[in-house]
Amino acid sequence: NSRLDSIQAAILSVKLKYLESFIEERRQVANFYDEALSGIDELILPKRDMNSTHVYNQYTVQLKSGDVEKLRSSLKELGIPTMKYYPEPLYNQKAYKQNITLEHTEKLCNTVFSLPIGTDMNEEQLNYITQNLIEIIKQK
């Protein structure tokens, strides 16, 4: 059930023809990140399953130790946007409030963030992002 107007539907109809190439471009960005960041012990990168594929709507990494918000702030100062899609556990949100604590959920909400990913990213941008991320992590 979607409430698209005619213009939005027409645009998406055209874009749908390119969906596979868009997905492949996002995978290439993820491959770049994987290769550039694979030796950084402070990061846990997304796992890949040999029997499935991923469209990389987000490229989310986990910072093993340190202040993830300070890291995100440092990246922002350099013009590198990051996102925290799950800033708090669902069970802490007003609509779903429950008196429980899930240790792993809490940890992930406090240590994961997503790097920029998209179909229009070039190697220069990806190098800028990864080199600055690595440098900030090494400085702590």
Short mmCIF file of N, CA and C in Angstrom, two decimals:
data_model
loop_
_atom_site.label_atom_id
_atom_site.label_comp_id
_atom_site.label_asym_id
_atom_site.label_seq_id
_atom_site.Cartn_x
_atom_site.Cartn_y
_atom_site.Cartn_z
N ASN A 1 0.85 -1.17 0.00
CA ASN A 1 0.00 0.00 0.00
C ASN A 1 0.90 1.24 0.00
N SER A 2 0.84 1.97 -1.07
CA SER A 2 1.66 3.16 -1.18
C SER A 2 0.79 4.32 -1.65
N ARG A 3 1.10 5.48 -1.13
CA ARG A 3 0.33 6.67 -1.51
C ARG A 3 1.19 7.60 -2.34
N LEU A 4 1.60 7.12 -3.49
CA LEU A 4 2.41 7.93 -4.39
C LEU A 4 1.50 8.72 -5.32
N ASP A 5 1.91 9.94 -5.61
CA ASP A 5 1.17 10.67 -6.63
C ASP A 5 1.71 10.23 -8.00
N SER A 6 1.11 10.69 -9.06
CA SER A 6 1.47 10.24 -10.41
C SER A 6 2.92 10.58 -10.77
N ILE A 7 3.40 11.74 -10.36
CA ILE A 7 4.77 12.13 -10.69
C ILE A 7 5.77 11.22 -9.98
N GLN A 8 5.54 10.98 -8.69
CA GLN A 8 6.44 10.09 -7.95
C GLN A 8 6.42 8.68 -8.56
N ALA A 9 5.25 8.21 -8.91
CA ALA A 9 5.15 6.87 -9.51
C ALA A 9 5.89 6.81 -10.84
N ALA A 10 5.79 7.85 -11.66
CA ALA A 10 6.48 7.88 -12.95
C ALA A 10 7.99 7.86 -12.76
N ILE A 11 8.49 8.63 -11.81
CA ILE A 11 9.93 8.68 -11.53
C ILE A 11 10.41 7.32 -11.04
N LEU A 12 9.69 6.74 -10.11
CA LEU A 12 10.09 5.43 -9.59
C LEU A 12 10.00 4.35 -10.67
N SER A 13 9.06 4.47 -11.55
CA SER A 13 8.93 3.51 -12.65
C SER A 13 10.18 3.52 -13.52
N VAL A 14 10.72 4.70 -13.78
CA VAL A 14 11.96 4.81 -14.56
C VAL A 14 13.14 4.28 -13.74
N LYS A 15 13.23 4.69 -12.47
CA LYS A 15 14.35 4.27 -11.62
C LYS A 15 14.37 2.76 -11.40
N LEU A 16 13.22 2.14 -11.39
CA LEU A 16 13.14 0.70 -11.16
C LEU A 16 13.93 -0.08 -12.22
N LYS A 17 14.02 0.46 -13.42
CA LYS A 17 14.78 -0.19 -14.50
C LYS A 17 16.26 -0.28 -14.15
N TYR A 18 16.73 0.59 -13.27
CA TYR A 18 18.14 0.66 -12.92
C TYR A 18 18.44 0.07 -11.54
N LEU A 19 17.46 -0.58 -10.96
CA LEU A 19 17.61 -1.08 -9.59
C LEU A 19 18.83 -1.99 -9.43
N GLU A 20 19.01 -2.93 -10.32
CA GLU A 20 20.14 -3.86 -10.20
C GLU A 20 21.48 -3.12 -10.27
N SER A 21 21.58 -2.13 -11.14
CA SER A 21 22.86 -1.39 -11.22
C SER A 21 23.06 -0.53 -9.97
N PHE A 22 21.97 0.03 -9.42
CA PHE A 22 22.08 0.79 -8.17
C PHE A 22 22.58 -0.12 -7.02
N ILE A 23 22.01 -1.31 -6.95
CA ILE A 23 22.42 -2.26 -5.92
C ILE A 23 23.89 -2.63 -6.09
N GLU A 24 24.30 -2.88 -7.32
CA GLU A 24 25.70 -3.23 -7.59
C GLU A 24 26.64 -2.09 -7.20
N GLU A 25 26.26 -0.86 -7.46
CA GLU A 25 27.10 0.28 -7.07
C GLU A 25 27.23 0.37 -5.56
N ARG A 26 26.17 0.09 -4.83
CA ARG A 26 26.23 0.11 -3.37
C ARG A 26 27.13 -1.02 -2.87
N ARG A 27 27.06 -2.16 -3.51
CA ARG A 27 27.94 -3.28 -3.14
C ARG A 27 29.40 -2.92 -3.38
N GLN A 28 29.67 -2.19 -4.43
CA GLN A 28 31.05 -1.77 -4.71
C GLN A 28 31.56 -0.82 -3.64
N VAL A 29 30.70 0.07 -3.17
CA VAL A 29 31.08 0.96 -2.06
C VAL A 29 31.37 0.12 -0.81
N ALA A 30 30.50 -0.84 -0.53
CA ALA A 30 30.70 -1.72 0.63
C ALA A 30 32.00 -2.50 0.48
N ASN A 31 32.30 -2.97 -0.71
CA ASN A 31 33.57 -3.68 -0.95
C ASN A 31 34.76 -2.78 -0.67
N PHE A 32 34.66 -1.52 -1.09
CA PHE A 32 35.73 -0.56 -0.83
C PHE A 32 35.93 -0.39 0.67
N TYR A 33 34.83 -0.16 1.38
CA TYR A 33 34.91 -0.02 2.84
C TYR A 33 35.52 -1.27 3.47
N ASP A 34 35.04 -2.44 3.05
CA ASP A 34 35.57 -3.70 3.61
C ASP A 34 37.09 -3.77 3.45
N GLU A 35 37.55 -3.47 2.26
CA GLU A 35 38.98 -3.57 1.99
C GLU A 35 39.76 -2.50 2.76
N ALA A 36 39.29 -1.27 2.75
CA ALA A 36 40.01 -0.18 3.40
C ALA A 36 40.03 -0.29 4.91
N LEU A 37 38.99 -0.87 5.48
CA LEU A 37 38.86 -0.89 6.94
C LEU A 37 39.13 -2.26 7.56
N SER A 38 39.45 -3.25 6.75
CA SER A 38 39.58 -4.62 7.26
C SER A 38 40.69 -4.78 8.30
N GLY A 39 41.73 -3.97 8.25
CA GLY A 39 42.82 -4.10 9.21
C GLY A 39 42.68 -3.25 10.45
N ILE A 40 41.55 -2.58 10.60
CA ILE A 40 41.35 -1.70 11.75
C ILE A 40 40.71 -2.50 12.89
N ASP A 41 41.53 -2.84 13.88
CA ASP A 41 41.07 -3.70 14.97
C ASP A 41 39.94 -3.10 15.80
N GLU A 42 39.85 -1.78 15.84
CA GLU A 42 38.82 -1.13 16.65
C GLU A 42 37.43 -1.18 16.03
N LEU A 43 37.33 -1.65 14.77
CA LEU A 43 36.04 -1.71 14.10
C LEU A 43 35.61 -3.14 13.83
N ILE A 44 34.33 -3.38 13.99
CA ILE A 44 33.73 -4.63 13.55
C ILE A 44 32.91 -4.29 12.31
N LEU A 45 33.27 -4.89 11.21
CA LEU A 45 32.61 -4.61 9.93
C LEU A 45 31.43 -5.55 9.72
N PRO A 46 30.54 -5.20 8.81
CA PRO A 46 29.39 -6.08 8.53
C PRO A 46 29.88 -7.46 8.07
N LYS A 47 29.22 -8.48 8.56
CA LYS A 47 29.53 -9.86 8.16
C LYS A 47 28.87 -10.16 6.82
N ARG A 48 29.54 -10.97 6.06
CA ARG A 48 28.99 -11.42 4.78
C ARG A 48 28.76 -12.91 4.84
N ASP A 49 27.61 -13.32 4.39
CA ASP A 49 27.26 -14.73 4.31
C ASP A 49 27.48 -15.18 2.87
N MET A 50 28.24 -16.23 2.69
CA MET A 50 28.56 -16.71 1.34
C MET A 50 27.31 -17.15 0.57
N ASN A 51 26.23 -17.47 1.28
CA ASN A 51 25.02 -17.98 0.64
C ASN A 51 23.94 -16.93 0.43
N SER A 52 24.30 -15.67 0.61
CA SER A 52 23.29 -14.62 0.42
C SER A 52 23.97 -13.36 -0.10
N THR A 53 23.15 -12.41 -0.49
CA THR A 53 23.65 -11.13 -0.96
C THR A 53 23.05 -10.02 -0.10
N HIS A 54 23.62 -8.86 -0.21
CA HIS A 54 23.20 -7.73 0.61
C HIS A 54 23.08 -6.51 -0.31
N VAL A 55 22.06 -5.68 -0.09
CA VAL A 55 21.91 -4.47 -0.92
C VAL A 55 22.56 -3.25 -0.28
N TYR A 56 23.01 -3.37 0.95
CA TYR A 56 23.70 -2.29 1.65
C TYR A 56 22.91 -0.98 1.65
N ASN A 57 21.70 -1.07 2.17
CA ASN A 57 20.94 0.15 2.40
C ASN A 57 21.70 1.05 3.36
N GLN A 58 22.38 0.43 4.31
CA GLN A 58 23.31 1.12 5.21
C GLN A 58 24.60 0.30 5.27
N TYR A 59 25.68 0.95 5.61
CA TYR A 59 26.93 0.25 5.90
C TYR A 59 27.24 0.58 7.35
N THR A 60 26.86 -0.33 8.23
CA THR A 60 26.95 -0.09 9.67
C THR A 60 28.14 -0.83 10.26
N VAL A 61 28.94 -0.10 11.02
CA VAL A 61 30.11 -0.66 11.69
C VAL A 61 29.95 -0.49 13.20
N GLN A 62 30.72 -1.28 13.93
CA GLN A 62 30.70 -1.19 15.38
C GLN A 62 32.08 -0.78 15.87
N LEU A 63 32.11 0.21 16.75
CA LEU A 63 33.35 0.64 17.39
C LEU A 63 33.51 -0.20 18.66
N LYS A 64 34.60 -0.96 18.73
CA LYS A 64 34.80 -1.88 19.86
C LYS A 64 34.97 -1.16 21.18
N SER A 65 35.70 -0.06 21.17
CA SER A 65 35.89 0.70 22.41
C SER A 65 36.04 2.16 22.07
N GLY A 66 35.82 2.99 23.05
CA GLY A 66 35.91 4.42 22.83
C GLY A 66 34.53 5.05 22.73
N ASP A 67 34.52 6.32 22.51
CA ASP A 67 33.29 7.11 22.48
C ASP A 67 32.81 7.27 21.04
N VAL A 68 31.77 6.53 20.68
CA VAL A 68 31.27 6.56 19.30
C VAL A 68 30.74 7.95 18.95
N GLU A 69 30.17 8.66 19.91
CA GLU A 69 29.64 10.00 19.61
C GLU A 69 30.77 10.99 19.36
N LYS A 70 31.87 10.84 20.06
CA LYS A 70 33.03 11.70 19.81
C LYS A 70 33.59 11.41 18.41
N LEU A 71 33.65 10.15 18.06
CA LEU A 71 34.12 9.77 16.73
C LEU A 71 33.21 10.34 15.65
N ARG A 72 31.91 10.21 15.82
CA ARG A 72 30.95 10.74 14.86
C ARG A 72 31.07 12.26 14.75
N SER A 73 31.28 12.92 15.88
CA SER A 73 31.43 14.37 15.90
C SER A 73 32.68 14.80 15.13
N SER A 74 33.76 14.07 15.33
CA SER A 74 35.01 14.37 14.62
C SER A 74 34.83 14.20 13.11
N LEU A 75 34.13 13.16 12.72
CA LEU A 75 33.86 12.94 11.30
C LEU A 75 32.98 14.06 10.73
N LYS A 76 31.99 14.46 11.51
CA LYS A 76 31.09 15.53 11.07
C LYS A 76 31.86 16.83 10.84
N GLU A 77 32.81 17.13 11.72
CA GLU A 77 33.63 18.33 11.56
C GLU A 77 34.41 18.32 10.24
N LEU A 78 34.68 17.13 9.74
CA LEU A 78 35.40 16.98 8.47
C LEU A 78 34.45 16.87 7.28
N GLY A 79 33.15 17.05 7.54
CA GLY A 79 32.16 16.99 6.46
C GLY A 79 31.75 15.58 6.10
N ILE A 80 31.98 14.64 7.01
CA ILE A 80 31.63 13.24 6.77
C ILE A 80 30.41 12.90 7.61
N PRO A 81 29.25 12.77 6.99
CA PRO A 81 28.05 12.44 7.76
C PRO A 81 28.01 10.97 8.16
N THR A 82 27.53 10.72 9.33
CA THR A 82 27.27 9.35 9.78
C THR A 82 25.84 9.32 10.31
N MET A 83 25.32 8.14 10.49
CA MET A 83 23.97 8.01 11.04
C MET A 83 23.97 6.96 12.13
N LYS A 84 23.08 7.17 13.07
CA LYS A 84 22.83 6.20 14.11
C LYS A 84 21.35 5.85 13.97
N TYR A 85 21.07 4.79 13.26
CA TYR A 85 19.69 4.45 12.94
C TYR A 85 18.91 3.91 14.14
N TYR A 86 19.63 3.36 15.10
CA TYR A 86 18.98 2.79 16.28
C TYR A 86 19.62 3.36 17.53
N PRO A 87 19.31 4.62 17.86
CA PRO A 87 19.98 5.28 18.98
C PRO A 87 19.59 4.73 20.36
N GLU A 88 18.45 4.09 20.43
CA GLU A 88 18.06 3.47 21.69
C GLU A 88 17.22 2.23 21.40
N PRO A 89 17.24 1.27 22.32
CA PRO A 89 16.47 0.04 22.10
C PRO A 89 14.97 0.33 21.98
N LEU A 90 14.33 -0.47 21.20
CA LEU A 90 12.89 -0.33 20.99
C LEU A 90 12.14 -0.36 22.32
N TYR A 91 12.56 -1.23 23.23
CA TYR A 91 11.86 -1.38 24.51
C TYR A 91 12.01 -0.16 25.42
N ASN A 92 12.86 0.80 25.06
CA ASN A 92 12.98 2.04 25.82
C ASN A 92 12.17 3.18 25.21
N GLN A 93 11.62 2.97 24.04
CA GLN A 93 10.85 4.01 23.37
C GLN A 93 9.43 4.02 23.92
N LYS A 94 8.88 5.20 24.01
CA LYS A 94 7.60 5.43 24.69
C LYS A 94 6.49 4.46 24.24
N ALA A 95 6.35 4.27 22.95
CA ALA A 95 5.26 3.42 22.45
C ALA A 95 5.42 1.95 22.81
N TYR A 96 6.65 1.53 23.07
CA TYR A 96 6.92 0.11 23.32
C TYR A 96 7.56 -0.14 24.68
N LYS A 97 7.47 0.83 25.57
CA LYS A 97 8.18 0.80 26.85
C LYS A 97 7.92 -0.49 27.63
N GLN A 98 9.04 -1.11 28.02
CA GLN A 98 8.99 -2.31 28.85
C GLN A 98 10.11 -2.23 29.88
N ASN A 99 9.92 -2.85 31.00
CA ASN A 99 10.95 -2.87 32.05
C ASN A 99 11.85 -4.07 31.86
N ILE A 100 12.65 -4.02 30.82
CA ILE A 100 13.63 -5.06 30.57
C ILE A 100 14.94 -4.40 30.16
N THR A 101 16.00 -5.16 30.25
CA THR A 101 17.29 -4.72 29.75
C THR A 101 17.91 -5.87 28.99
N LEU A 102 18.28 -5.60 27.77
CA LEU A 102 18.95 -6.60 26.94
C LEU A 102 20.37 -6.08 26.71
N GLU A 103 21.31 -6.72 27.36
CA GLU A 103 22.69 -6.25 27.40
C GLU A 103 23.29 -6.03 26.01
N HIS A 104 23.12 -6.98 25.11
CA HIS A 104 23.71 -6.86 23.77
C HIS A 104 23.03 -5.75 22.96
N THR A 105 21.73 -5.61 23.13
CA THR A 105 21.00 -4.55 22.44
C THR A 105 21.49 -3.19 22.91
N GLU A 106 21.63 -3.02 24.21
CA GLU A 106 22.12 -1.76 24.76
C GLU A 106 23.52 -1.44 24.22
N LYS A 107 24.39 -2.44 24.21
CA LYS A 107 25.75 -2.24 23.73
C LYS A 107 25.75 -1.82 22.26
N LEU A 108 24.98 -2.50 21.44
CA LEU A 108 24.95 -2.16 20.03
C LEU A 108 24.41 -0.75 19.79
N CYS A 109 23.38 -0.37 20.51
CA CYS A 109 22.83 0.98 20.34
C CYS A 109 23.86 2.05 20.68
N ASN A 110 24.80 1.72 21.54
CA ASN A 110 25.81 2.69 21.96
C ASN A 110 27.12 2.60 21.19
N THR A 111 27.27 1.62 20.30
CA THR A 111 28.57 1.44 19.65
C THR A 111 28.51 1.36 18.13
N VAL A 112 27.33 1.32 17.53
CA VAL A 112 27.26 1.21 16.07
C VAL A 112 26.89 2.54 15.42
N PHE A 113 27.37 2.71 14.20
CA PHE A 113 27.02 3.87 13.40
C PHE A 113 27.19 3.49 11.94
N SER A 114 26.56 4.22 11.06
CA SER A 114 26.61 3.91 9.65
C SER A 114 27.39 4.97 8.88
N LEU A 115 28.22 4.49 7.98
CA LEU A 115 29.01 5.37 7.11
C LEU A 115 28.18 5.74 5.88
N PRO A 116 28.55 6.82 5.21
CA PRO A 116 27.82 7.20 3.99
C PRO A 116 27.94 6.09 2.94
N ILE A 117 26.85 5.82 2.27
CA ILE A 117 26.85 4.84 1.18
C ILE A 117 25.82 5.28 0.17
N GLY A 118 26.17 5.16 -1.09
CA GLY A 118 25.23 5.57 -2.12
C GLY A 118 25.75 5.22 -3.50
N THR A 119 24.92 5.45 -4.47
CA THR A 119 25.25 5.09 -5.85
C THR A 119 26.10 6.14 -6.54
N ASP A 120 26.26 7.28 -5.93
CA ASP A 120 26.98 8.37 -6.58
C ASP A 120 28.33 8.66 -5.95
N MET A 121 28.83 7.74 -5.14
CA MET A 121 30.10 7.97 -4.44
C MET A 121 31.27 7.55 -5.34
N ASN A 122 32.31 8.39 -5.33
CA ASN A 122 33.49 8.07 -6.13
C ASN A 122 34.65 7.68 -5.23
N GLU A 123 35.73 7.23 -5.84
CA GLU A 123 36.88 6.74 -5.08
C GLU A 123 37.52 7.84 -4.22
N GLU A 124 37.53 9.05 -4.72
CA GLU A 124 38.09 10.16 -3.95
C GLU A 124 37.31 10.36 -2.65
N GLN A 125 35.99 10.34 -2.74
CA GLN A 125 35.16 10.50 -1.54
C GLN A 125 35.38 9.33 -0.58
N LEU A 126 35.44 8.14 -1.10
CA LEU A 126 35.61 6.95 -0.25
C LEU A 126 36.98 6.97 0.43
N ASN A 127 38.00 7.38 -0.29
CA ASN A 127 39.33 7.51 0.33
C ASN A 127 39.31 8.55 1.44
N TYR A 128 38.66 9.67 1.20
CA TYR A 128 38.56 10.73 2.20
C TYR A 128 37.89 10.20 3.47
N ILE A 129 36.79 9.50 3.30
CA ILE A 129 36.05 8.97 4.44
C ILE A 129 36.89 7.96 5.21
N THR A 130 37.44 6.97 4.51
CA THR A 130 38.16 5.90 5.20
C THR A 130 39.47 6.39 5.81
N GLN A 131 40.20 7.23 5.10
CA GLN A 131 41.47 7.73 5.65
C GLN A 131 41.25 8.56 6.90
N ASN A 132 40.22 9.40 6.89
CA ASN A 132 39.93 10.21 8.08
C ASN A 132 39.42 9.36 9.23
N LEU A 133 38.58 8.40 8.94
CA LEU A 133 38.08 7.51 9.99
C LEU A 133 39.25 6.77 10.64
N ILE A 134 40.13 6.23 9.83
CA ILE A 134 41.29 5.51 10.36
C ILE A 134 42.17 6.44 11.21
N GLU A 135 42.41 7.63 10.73
CA GLU A 135 43.24 8.59 11.45
C GLU A 135 42.62 8.95 12.81
N ILE A 136 41.34 9.18 12.84
CA ILE A 136 40.67 9.52 14.11
C ILE A 136 40.75 8.37 15.09
N ILE A 137 40.55 7.16 14.60
CA ILE A 137 40.64 5.99 15.48
C ILE A 137 42.05 5.83 16.03
N LYS A 138 43.04 6.04 15.21
CA LYS A 138 44.44 5.90 15.66
C LYS A 138 44.82 6.95 16.68
N GLN A 139 44.19 8.13 16.64
CA GLN A 139 44.53 9.21 17.56
C GLN A 139 44.02 8.98 18.97
N LYS A 140 43.04 8.13 19.14
CA LYS A 140 42.48 7.99 20.49
C LYS A 140 43.33 7.19 21.44
#
